[in-house]
Amino acid sequence: ALMCAALNPDLRLLRELIARGADVNRQQHGISALLLACRDTRAGRAEAVITLLANGANVRQHDSEGNSALHYAAHTLDPTVAAALLDAG
């Protein structure tokens, strides 16, 4: 559910799942919610990325192919995501 919420433009579900204790670093099929949101930032997921980071998402986590969140952010049109990742560590 957290993965779907990270891609939803409405952040209420993402925030609710986090408030109820969802593990923001859990990987499913080799990817975490943060990596998924970074990979989809062309569709405006910067707020989801910032929300996940503010709630403890691991900025250094890699997917099953070795790609980091910053790797995905470098391929998007939104500099907000890369800046948030760099600020987080």
mmCIF file of C-alpha atoms in Angstrom, residues 15-66:
data_model
loop_
_atom_site.group_PDB
_atom_site.id
_atom_site.type_symbol
_atom_site.label_atom_id
_atom_site.label_comp_id
_atom_site.label_asym_id
_atom_site.label_seq_id
_atom_site.Cartn_x
_atom_site.Cartn_y
_atom_site.Cartn_z
ATOM 1 C CA ARG A 15 0.893 10.306 5.474
ATOM 2 C CA GLU A 16 -1.772 8.109 7.078
ATOM 3 C CA LEU A 17 0.131 4.902 6.379
ATOM 4 C CA ILE A 18 3.306 6.408 7.827
ATOM 5 C CA ALA A 19 1.395 7.633 10.892
ATOM 6 C CA ARG A 20 0.094 4.078 11.388
ATOM 7 C CA GLY A 21 3.625 2.695 11.385
ATOM 8 C CA ALA A 22 4.311 1.658 7.791
ATOM 9 C CA ASP A 23 7.982 0.813 7.245
ATOM 10 C CA VAL A 24 9.208 3.508 4.838
ATOM 11 C CA ASN A 25 12.341 1.458 4.050
ATOM 12 C CA ARG A 26 10.607 -1.819 3.213
ATOM 13 C CA GLN A 27 11.451 -3.069 -0.255
ATOM 14 C CA GLN A 28 8.986 -4.886 -2.433
ATOM 15 C CA HIS A 29 10.189 -6.536 -5.639
ATOM 16 C CA GLY A 30 13.602 -4.931 -5.099
ATOM 17 C CA ILE A 31 12.446 -1.329 -4.736
ATOM 18 C CA SER A 32 11.348 0.924 -1.872
ATOM 19 C CA ALA A 33 8.682 3.638 -1.833
ATOM 20 C CA LEU A 34 11.391 6.329 -1.909
ATOM 21 C CA LEU A 35 13.090 4.816 -4.950
ATOM 22 C CA LEU A 36 9.754 4.419 -6.674
ATOM 23 C CA ALA A 37 8.777 8.026 -5.983
ATOM 24 C CA CYS A 38 12.161 9.262 -7.218
ATOM 25 C CA ARG A 39 11.839 7.191 -10.350
ATOM 26 C CA ASP A 40 8.467 8.784 -11.039
ATOM 27 C CA THR A 41 9.288 12.439 -10.348
ATOM 28 C CA ARG A 42 8.391 13.514 -13.884
ATOM 29 C CA ALA A 43 4.832 13.083 -12.700
ATOM 30 C CA GLY A 44 5.308 15.393 -9.712
ATOM 31 C CA ARG A 45 6.311 13.127 -6.815
ATOM 32 C CA ALA A 46 8.666 15.616 -5.147
ATOM 33 C CA GLU A 47 6.280 16.048 -2.220
ATOM 34 C CA ALA A 48 6.130 12.279 -1.713
ATOM 35 C CA VAL A 49 9.935 12.103 -1.738
ATOM 36 C CA ILE A 50 10.168 14.902 0.844
ATOM 37 C CA THR A 51 7.495 13.242 3.004
ATOM 38 C CA LEU A 52 9.286 9.885 2.930
ATOM 39 C CA LEU A 53 12.645 11.480 3.748
ATOM 40 C CA ALA A 54 11.129 13.444 6.636
ATOM 41 C CA ASN A 55 9.861 10.154 8.035
ATOM 42 C CA GLY A 56 13.127 8.246 7.962
ATOM 43 C CA ALA A 57 13.444 6.849 4.449
ATOM 44 C CA ASN A 58 17.004 5.697 3.811
ATOM 45 C CA VAL A 59 18.476 7.981 1.151
ATOM 46 C CA ARG A 60 21.348 5.515 0.559
ATOM 47 C CA GLN A 61 19.140 2.537 -0.234
ATOM 48 C CA HIS A 62 19.567 0.909 -3.671
ATOM 49 C CA ASP A 63 17.187 -1.085 -5.811
ATOM 50 C CA SER A 64 17.876 -4.632 -7.000
ATOM 51 C CA GLU A 65 19.825 -3.249 -9.973
ATOM 52 C CA GLY A 66 22.067 -1.035 -7.825
#
